[in-house]
PDB file of N, CA and C in Angstrom:
ATOM      1  N   MET V  61     -14.683  34.707 -32.154  1.00  0.00           N
ATOM      2  CA  MET V  61     -13.847  33.573 -32.379  1.00  0.00           C
ATOM      3  C   MET V  61     -14.154  32.501 -31.347  1.00  0.00           C
ATOM      4  N   GLU V  62     -14.437  31.363 -31.830  1.00  0.00           N
ATOM      5  CA  GLU V  62     -14.800  30.226 -30.951  1.00  0.00           C
ATOM      6  C   GLU V  62     -13.592  29.346 -30.794  1.00  0.00           C
ATOM      7  N   LEU V  63     -13.273  28.973 -29.583  1.00  0.00           N
ATOM      8  CA  LEU V  63     -12.168  28.079 -29.271  1.00  0.00           C
ATOM      9  C   LEU V  63     -12.620  26.653 -29.181  1.00  0.00           C
ATOM     10  N   ARG V  64     -12.065  25.766 -29.935  1.00  0.00           N
ATOM     11  CA  ARG V  64     -12.406  24.394 -29.880  1.00  0.00           C
ATOM     12  C   ARG V  64     -11.329  23.653 -29.123  1.00  0.00           C
ATOM     13  N   PRO V  65     -11.604  22.448 -28.583  1.00  0.00           N
ATOM     14  CA  PRO V  65     -10.564  21.724 -27.811  1.00  0.00           C
ATOM     15  C   PRO V  65      -9.295  21.479 -28.647  1.00  0.00           C
ATOM     16  N   ASP V  66      -9.396  21.374 -29.953  1.00  0.00           N
ATOM     17  CA  ASP V  66      -8.249  21.159 -30.765  1.00  0.00           C
ATOM     18  C   ASP V  66      -7.332  22.349 -30.793  1.00  0.00           C
ATOM     19  N   ASP V  67      -7.895  23.551 -30.569  1.00  0.00           N
ATOM     20  CA  ASP V  67      -7.084  24.814 -30.627  1.00  0.00           C
ATOM     21  C   ASP V  67      -6.401  25.093 -29.281  1.00  0.00           C
ATOM     22  N   LEU V  68      -6.868  24.459 -28.208  1.00  0.00           N
ATOM     23  CA  LEU V  68      -6.391  24.754 -26.856  1.00  0.00           C
ATOM     24  C   LEU V  68      -5.166  23.894 -26.498  1.00  0.00           C
ATOM     25  N   PRO V  69      -4.306  24.421 -25.697  1.00  0.00           N
ATOM     26  CA  PRO V  69      -3.200  23.593 -25.140  1.00  0.00           C
ATOM     27  C   PRO V  69      -3.816  22.450 -24.330  1.00  0.00           C
ATOM     28  N   THR V  70      -3.117  21.348 -24.262  1.00  0.00           N
ATOM     29  CA  THR V  70      -3.626  20.169 -23.588  1.00  0.00           C
ATOM     30  C   THR V  70      -4.106  20.456 -22.140  1.00  0.00           C
ATOM     31  N   ALA V  71      -3.330  21.309 -21.456  1.00  0.00           N
ATOM     32  CA  ALA V  71      -3.626  21.548 -20.030  1.00  0.00           C
ATOM     33  C   ALA V  71      -4.956  22.266 -19.875  1.00  0.00           C
ATOM     34  N   MET V  72      -5.433  22.954 -20.966  1.00  0.00           N
ATOM     35  CA  MET V  72      -6.639  23.731 -20.789  1.00  0.00           C
ATOM     36  C   MET V  72      -7.880  22.996 -21.165  1.00  0.00           C
ATOM     37  N   VAL V  73      -7.726  21.873 -21.764  1.00  0.00           N
ATOM     38  CA  VAL V  73      -8.856  21.004 -22.218  1.00  0.00           C
ATOM     39  C   VAL V  73      -9.418  20.316 -20.994  1.00  0.00           C
ATOM     40  N   SER V  74     -10.717  20.327 -20.828  1.00  0.00           N
ATOM     41  CA  SER V  74     -11.342  19.770 -19.636  1.00  0.00           C
ATOM     42  C   SER V  74     -10.981  18.308 -19.524  1.00  0.00           C
ATOM     43  N   GLY V  75     -10.421  17.961 -18.357  1.00  0.00           N
ATOM     44  CA  GLY V  75     -10.125  16.561 -18.069  1.00  0.00           C
ATOM     45  C   GLY V  75      -8.808  16.078 -18.660  1.00  0.00           C
ATOM     46  N   ALA V  76      -8.147  16.840 -19.514  1.00  0.00           N
ATOM     47  CA  ALA V  76      -6.903  16.374 -20.092  1.00  0.00           C
ATOM     48  C   ALA V  76      -5.819  16.227 -19.052  1.00  0.00           C
ATOM     49  N   ARG V  77      -5.785  17.136 -18.102  1.00  0.00           N
ATOM     50  CA  ARG V  77      -4.718  17.125 -17.122  1.00  0.00           C
ATOM     51  C   ARG V  77      -4.835  15.828 -16.301  1.00  0.00           C
ATOM     52  N   ILE V  78      -6.006  15.404 -15.985  1.00  0.00           N
ATOM     53  CA  ILE V  78      -6.199  14.195 -15.190  1.00  0.00           C
ATOM     54  C   ILE V  78      -5.695  12.967 -15.996  1.00  0.00           C
ATOM     55  N   ARG V  79      -6.108  12.878 -17.251  1.00  0.00           N
ATOM     56  CA  ARG V  79      -5.703  11.726 -18.068  1.00  0.00           C
ATOM     57  C   ARG V  79      -4.161  11.768 -18.214  1.00  0.00           C
ATOM     58  N   GLY V  80      -3.660  12.937 -18.490  1.00  0.00           N
ATOM     59  CA  GLY V  80      -2.173  13.040 -18.656  1.00  0.00           C
ATOM     60  C   GLY V  80      -1.491  12.698 -17.365  1.00  0.00           C
ATOM     61  N   GLY V  81      -2.014  13.107 -16.242  1.00  0.00           N
ATOM     62  CA  GLY V  81      -1.433  12.749 -14.959  1.00  0.00           C
ATOM     63  C   GLY V  81      -1.462  11.309 -14.694  1.00  0.00           C
ATOM     64  N   GLU V  82      -2.521  10.669 -15.079  1.00  0.00           N
ATOM     65  CA  GLU V  82      -2.625   9.203 -14.927  1.00  0.00           C
ATOM     66  C   GLU V  82      -1.604   8.449 -15.771  1.00  0.00           C
ATOM     67  N   ARG V  83      -1.421   8.957 -17.019  1.00  0.00           N
ATOM     68  CA  ARG V  83      -0.442   8.361 -17.929  1.00  0.00           C
ATOM     69  C   ARG V  83       0.963   8.577 -17.337  1.00  0.00           C
ATOM     70  N   LYS V  84       1.201   9.785 -16.773  1.00  0.00           N
ATOM     71  CA  LYS V  84       2.518  10.010 -16.236  1.00  0.00           C
ATOM     72  C   LYS V  84       2.791   9.152 -15.007  1.00  0.00           C
ATOM     73  N   ALA V  85       1.763   9.020 -14.189  1.00  0.00           N
ATOM     74  CA  ALA V  85       1.941   8.165 -13.003  1.00  0.00           C
ATOM     75  C   ALA V  85       2.246   6.689 -13.389  1.00  0.00           C
ATOM     76  N   GLU V  86       1.561   6.226 -14.417  1.00  0.00           N
ATOM     77  CA  GLU V  86       1.752   4.879 -14.901  1.00  0.00           C
ATOM     78  C   GLU V  86       3.158   4.750 -15.480  1.00  0.00           C
ATOM     79  N   ARG V  87       3.580   5.727 -16.234  1.00  0.00           N
ATOM     80  CA  ARG V  87       4.942   5.731 -16.834  1.00  0.00           C
ATOM     81  C   ARG V  87       5.981   5.746 -15.756  1.00  0.00           C
ATOM     82  N   ASP V  88       5.784   6.636 -14.738  1.00  0.00           N
ATOM     83  CA  ASP V  88       6.785   6.617 -13.618  1.00  0.00           C
ATOM     84  C   ASP V  88       6.838   5.347 -12.861  1.00  0.00           C
ATOM     85  N   HIS V  89       5.693   4.724 -12.684  1.00  0.00           N
ATOM     86  CA  HIS V  89       5.604   3.419 -12.007  1.00  0.00           C
ATOM     87  C   HIS V  89       6.374   2.398 -12.752  1.00  0.00           C
ATOM     88  N   GLU V  90       6.129   2.334 -14.056  1.00  0.00           N
ATOM     89  CA  GLU V  90       6.810   1.387 -14.909  1.00  0.00           C
ATOM     90  C   GLU V  90       8.344   1.620 -14.904  1.00  0.00           C
ATOM     91  N   ARG V  91       8.694   2.896 -14.982  1.00  0.00           N
ATOM     92  CA  ARG V  91      10.116   3.262 -14.985  1.00  0.00           C
ATOM     93  C   ARG V  91      10.815   2.850 -13.683  1.00  0.00           C
ATOM     94  N   GLU V  92      10.082   3.108 -12.591  1.00  0.00           N
ATOM     95  CA  GLU V  92      10.627   2.741 -11.255  1.00  0.00           C
ATOM     96  C   GLU V  92      10.818   1.203 -11.168  1.00  0.00           C
ATOM     97  N   ASN V  93       9.883   0.455 -11.658  1.00  0.00           N
ATOM     98  CA  ASN V  93      10.007  -1.001 -11.611  1.00  0.00           C
ATOM     99  C   ASN V  93      11.127  -1.486 -12.489  1.00  0.00           C
ATOM    100  N   ARG V  94      11.325  -0.857 -13.717  1.00  0.00           N
ATOM    101  CA  ARG V  94      12.488  -1.257 -14.516  1.00  0.00           C
ATOM    102  C   ARG V  94      13.783  -0.945 -13.808  1.00  0.00           C
ATOM    103  N   HIS V  95      13.862   0.223 -13.147  1.00  0.00           N
ATOM    104  CA  HIS V  95      15.032   0.623 -12.435  1.00  0.00           C
ATOM    105  C   HIS V  95      15.324  -0.366 -11.288  1.00  0.00           C
ATOM    106  N   ARG V  96      14.255  -0.756 -10.569  1.00  0.00           N
ATOM    107  CA  ARG V  96      14.442  -1.714  -9.470  1.00  0.00           C
ATOM    108  C   ARG V  96      14.904  -3.052 -10.023  1.00  0.00           C
ATOM    109  N   ALA V  97      14.302  -3.508 -11.107  1.00  0.00           N
ATOM    110  CA  ALA V  97      14.735  -4.800 -11.688  1.00  0.00           C
ATOM    111  C   ALA V  97      16.202  -4.790 -12.104  1.00  0.00           C
ATOM    112  N   ALA V  98      16.670  -3.677 -12.696  1.00  0.00           N
ATOM    113  CA  ALA V  98      18.018  -3.566 -13.105  1.00  0.00           C
ATOM    114  C   ALA V  98      18.940  -3.522 -11.854  1.00  0.00           C
ATOM    115  N   SER V  99      18.469  -3.035 -10.774  1.00  0.00           N
ATOM    116  CA  SER V  99      19.311  -2.988  -9.554  1.00  0.00           C
ATOM    117  C   SER V  99      19.180  -4.212  -8.695  1.00  0.00           C
ATOM    118  N   GLY V 100      18.340  -5.156  -9.133  1.00  0.00           N
ATOM    119  CA  GLY V 100      18.164  -6.377  -8.295  1.00  0.00           C
ATOM    120  C   GLY V 100      17.237  -6.221  -7.155  1.00  0.00           C
ATOM    121  N   LEU V 101      16.477  -5.180  -7.170  1.00  0.00           N
ATOM    122  CA  LEU V 101      15.519  -4.930  -6.033  1.00  0.00           C
ATOM    123  C   LEU V 101      14.121  -5.499  -6.373  1.00  0.00           C
ATOM    124  N   PRO V 102      13.314  -5.767  -5.417  1.00  0.00           N
ATOM    125  CA  PRO V 102      11.936  -6.230  -5.714  1.00  0.00           C
ATOM    126  C   PRO V 102      11.078  -5.104  -6.372  1.00  0.00           C
ATOM    127  N   SER V 103      10.090  -5.501  -7.108  1.00  0.00           N
ATOM    128  CA  SER V 103       9.222  -4.469  -7.733  1.00  0.00           C
ATOM    129  C   SER V 103       8.384  -3.778  -6.647  1.00  0.00           C
ATOM    130  N   LEU V 104       7.774  -2.689  -7.028  1.00  0.00           N
ATOM    131  CA  LEU V 104       6.947  -1.987  -6.069  1.00  0.00           C
ATOM    132  C   LEU V 104       5.825  -2.872  -5.541  1.00  0.00           C
ATOM    133  N   GLU V 105       5.206  -3.687  -6.400  1.00  0.00           N
ATOM    134  CA  GLU V 105       4.140  -4.575  -6.001  1.00  0.00           C
ATOM    135  C   GLU V 105       4.664  -5.636  -4.994  1.00  0.00           C
ATOM    136  N   GLU V 106       5.817  -6.177  -5.292  1.00  0.00           N
ATOM    137  CA  GLU V 106       6.421  -7.207  -4.384  1.00  0.00           C
ATOM    138  C   GLU V 106       6.758  -6.594  -3.072  1.00  0.00           C
ATOM    139  N   GLU V 107       7.201  -5.373  -3.107  1.00  0.00           N
ATOM    140  CA  GLU V 107       7.559  -4.676  -1.825  1.00  0.00           C
ATOM    141  C   GLU V 107       6.337  -4.423  -0.989  1.00  0.00           C
ATOM    142  N   ARG V 108       5.221  -3.988  -1.644  1.00  0.00           N
ATOM    143  CA  ARG V 108       3.940  -3.794  -0.905  1.00  0.00           C
ATOM    144  C   ARG V 108       3.415  -5.117  -0.343  1.00  0.00           C
ATOM    145  N   ALA V 109       3.543  -6.205  -1.100  1.00  0.00           N
ATOM    146  CA  ALA V 109       3.086  -7.522  -0.671  1.00  0.00           C
ATOM    147  C   ALA V 109       3.925  -7.999   0.540  1.00  0.00           C
ATOM    148  N   ALA V 110       5.209  -7.761   0.492  1.00  0.00           N
ATOM    149  CA  ALA V 110       6.067  -8.115   1.655  1.00  0.00           C
ATOM    150  C   ALA V 110       5.700  -7.320   2.898  1.00  0.00           C
ATOM    151  N   ALA V 111       5.440  -6.010   2.691  1.00  0.00           N
ATOM    152  CA  ALA V 111       5.051  -5.211   3.830  1.00  0.00           C
ATOM    153  C   ALA V 111       3.719  -5.658   4.400  1.00  0.00           C
ATOM    154  N   ALA V 112       2.762  -6.043   3.550  1.00  0.00           N
ATOM    155  CA  ALA V 112       1.477  -6.480   4.027  1.00  0.00           C
ATOM    156  C   ALA V 112       1.632  -7.832   4.790  1.00  0.00           C
ATOM    157  N   ARG V 113       2.513  -8.743   4.282  1.00  0.00           N
ATOM    158  CA  ARG V 113       2.731 -10.027   4.994  1.00  0.00           C
ATOM    159  C   ARG V 113       3.379  -9.767   6.340  1.00  0.00           C
ATOM    160  N   GLU V 114       4.308  -8.836   6.433  1.00  0.00           N
ATOM    161  CA  GLU V 114       4.970  -8.537   7.704  1.00  0.00           C
ATOM    162  C   GLU V 114       3.944  -7.946   8.682  1.00  0.00           C
ATOM    163  N   GLU V 115       3.089  -6.997   8.198  1.00  0.00           N
ATOM    164  CA  GLU V 115       2.087  -6.405   9.045  1.00  0.00           C
ATOM    165  C   GLU V 115       1.085  -7.521   9.534  1.00  0.00           C
ATOM    166  N   ALA V 116       0.700  -8.442   8.707  1.00  0.00           N
ATOM    167  CA  ALA V 116      -0.181  -9.518   9.128  1.00  0.00           C
ATOM    168  C   ALA V 116       0.491 -10.428  10.200  1.00  0.00           C
ATOM    169  N   HIS V 117       1.797 -10.652   9.998  1.00  0.00           N
ATOM    170  CA  HIS V 117       2.512 -11.475  10.981  1.00  0.00           C
ATOM    171  C   HIS V 117       2.595 -10.759  12.320  1.00  0.00           C
ATOM    172  N   VAL V 118       2.882  -9.451  12.355  1.00  0.00           N
ATOM    173  CA  VAL V 118       2.907  -8.670  13.601  1.00  0.00           C
ATOM    174  C   VAL V 118       1.546  -8.745  14.270  1.00  0.00           C
ATOM    175  N   ARG V 119       0.488  -8.599  13.431  1.00  0.00           N
ATOM    176  CA  ARG V 119      -0.875  -8.535  13.998  1.00  0.00           C
ATOM    177  C   ARG V 119      -1.206  -9.872  14.633  1.00  0.00           C
ATOM    178  N   ARG V 120      -0.833 -11.002  13.941  1.00  0.00           N
ATOM    179  CA  ARG V 120      -1.115 -12.329  14.472  1.00  0.00           C
ATOM    180  C   ARG V 120      -0.313 -12.529  15.840  1.00  0.00           C
ATOM    181  N   GLU V 121       0.911 -12.076  15.863  1.00  0.00           N
ATOM    182  CA  GLU V 121       1.705 -12.247  17.050  1.00  0.00           C
ATOM    183  C   GLU V 121       1.108 -11.428  18.212  1.00  0.00           C
ATOM    184  N   ARG V 122       0.610 -10.250  17.889  1.00  0.00           N
ATOM    185  CA  ARG V 122       0.051  -9.405  18.920  1.00  0.00           C
ATOM    186  C   ARG V 122      -1.219 -10.062  19.466  1.00  0.00           C
ATOM    187  N   GLU V 123      -2.022 -10.638  18.569  1.00  0.00           N
ATOM    188  CA  GLU V 123      -3.299 -11.308  18.976  1.00  0.00           C
ATOM    189  C   GLU V 123      -2.969 -12.570  19.822  1.00  0.00           C
ATOM    190  N   LYS V 124      -1.910 -13.296  19.457  1.00  0.00           N
ATOM    191  CA  LYS V 124      -1.512 -14.436  20.237  1.00  0.00           C
ATOM    192  C   LYS V 124      -1.052 -13.986  21.653  1.00  0.00           C
ATOM    193  N   SER V 125      -0.403 -12.912  21.716  1.00  0.00           N
ATOM    194  CA  SER V 125       0.109 -12.357  22.996  1.00  0.00           C
ATOM    195  C   SER V 125      -1.069 -11.993  23.919  1.00  0.00           C
ATOM    196  N   VAL V 126      -2.073 -11.367  23.327  1.00  0.00           N
ATOM    197  CA  VAL V 126      -3.239 -10.936  24.084  1.00  0.00           C
ATOM    198  C   VAL V 126      -4.028 -12.212  24.606  1.00  0.00           C
ATOM    199  N   ALA V 127      -4.173 -13.194  23.715  1.00  0.00           N
ATOM    200  CA  ALA V 127      -4.814 -14.432  24.080  1.00  0.00           C
ATOM    201  C   ALA V 127      -4.090 -15.118  25.233  1.00  0.00           C
ATOM    202  N   SER V 128      -2.756 -15.154  25.141  1.00  0.00           N
ATOM    203  CA  SER V 128      -1.965 -15.787  26.149  1.00  0.00           C
ATOM    204  C   SER V 128      -2.093 -15.028  27.496  1.00  0.00           C
ATOM    205  N   ARG V 129      -2.078 -13.692  27.428  1.00  0.00           N
ATOM    206  CA  ARG V 129      -2.238 -12.914  28.649  1.00  0.00           C
ATOM    207  C   ARG V 129      -3.612 -13.176  29.275  1.00  0.00           C
ATOM    208  N   ASN V 130      -4.665 -13.269  28.426  1.00  0.00           N
ATOM    209  CA  ASN V 130      -5.985 -13.534  28.923  1.00  0.00           C
ATOM    210  C   ASN V 130      -6.090 -14.920  29.594  1.00  0.00           C
ATOM    211  N   ARG V 131      -5.426 -15.905  29.042  1.00  0.00           N
ATOM    212  CA  ARG V 131      -5.421 -17.245  29.635  1.00  0.00           C
ATOM    213  C   ARG V 131      -4.731 -17.195  30.972  1.00  0.00           C
ATOM    214  N   ARG V 132      -3.611 -16.513  31.082  1.00  0.00           N
ATOM    215  CA  ARG V 132      -2.881 -16.415  32.343  1.00  0.00           C
ATOM    216  C   ARG V 132      -3.744 -15.712  33.409  1.00  0.00           C
ATOM    217  N   GLN V 133      -4.441 -14.677  33.021  1.00  0.00           N
ATOM    218  CA  GLN V 133      -5.323 -13.966  33.950  1.00  0.00           C
ATOM    219  C   GLN V 133      -6.432 -14.808  34.459  1.00  0.00           C
ATOM    220  N   ARG V 134      -7.072 -15.605  33.527  1.00  0.00           N
ATOM    221  CA  ARG V 134      -8.127 -16.492  33.994  1.00  0.00           C
ATOM    222  C   ARG V 134      -7.589 -17.525  34.907  1.00  0.00           C
ATOM    223  N   LYS V 135      -6.409 -18.063  34.570  1.00  0.00           N
ATOM    224  CA  LYS V 135      -5.829 -19.136  35.415  1.00  0.00           C
ATOM    225  C   LYS V 135      -5.510 -18.574  36.810  1.00  0.00           C
ATOM    226  N   ASN V 136      -4.987 -17.388  36.902  1.00  0.00           N
ATOM    227  CA  ASN V 136      -4.714 -16.745  38.213  1.00  0.00           C
ATOM    228  C   ASN V 136      -5.981 -16.510  39.011  1.00  0.00           C
ATOM    229  N   VAL V 137      -7.044 -16.139  38.402  1.00  0.00           N
ATOM    230  CA  VAL V 137      -8.309 -15.916  39.065  1.00  0.00           C
ATOM    231  C   VAL V 137      -8.848 -17.218  39.615  1.00  0.00           C
ATOM    232  N   GLN V 138      -8.750 -18.319  38.816  1.00  0.00           N
ATOM    233  CA  GLN V 138      -9.226 -19.609  39.224  1.00  0.00           C
ATOM    234  C   GLN V 138      -8.395 -20.139  40.389  1.00  0.00           C
ATOM    235  N   LEU V 139      -7.076 -19.879  40.361  1.00  0.00           N
ATOM    236  CA  LEU V 139      -6.266 -20.334  41.506  1.00  0.00           C
ATOM    237  C   LEU V 139      -6.553 -19.545  42.742  1.00  0.00           C
ATOM    238  N   ALA V 140      -6.887 -18.297  42.638  1.00  0.00           N
ATOM    239  CA  ALA V 140      -7.192 -17.460  43.796  1.00  0.00           C
ATOM    240  C   ALA V 140      -8.502 -17.865  44.444  1.00  0.00           C
ATOM    241  N   LYS V 141      -9.427 -18.414  43.683  1.00  0.00           N
ATOM    242  CA  LYS V 141     -10.744 -18.855  44.226  1.00  0.00           C
ATOM    243  C   LYS V 141     -10.635 -20.093  45.051  1.00  0.00           C
ATOM    244  N   ARG V 142      -9.591 -20.854  44.937  1.00  0.00           N
ATOM    245  CA  ARG V 142      -9.474 -22.119  45.668  1.00  0.00           C
ATOM    246  C   ARG V 142      -9.335 -21.916  47.171  1.00  0.00           C
TER     247      ARG V 142
END
C-alpha cells in the first residue's frame, strides 16, 4: 500500500506544518490588530515603530552626551596647559 500526500493527515505531509504555522501566525497577527483597533490601541506595527523611534531618540541623546563630555574634557586639558 502506497501512501500519497492526499491520504495523509496535514501534519504528516512534508512542509505542511510550516505553511500551516505561517497561516496561523498571520491569522493571529490580524486578529490581534483587530482586537487592538477595537480597544483603541495602536496596531502592532505602530507600536514597533514607536519603540524604534524612542530607541533612536535615546541613542541620539546618549551620543550628544558623549560628545558634550568629550568637549568638556578637551576644554579642561587646554585650560590646564596654559
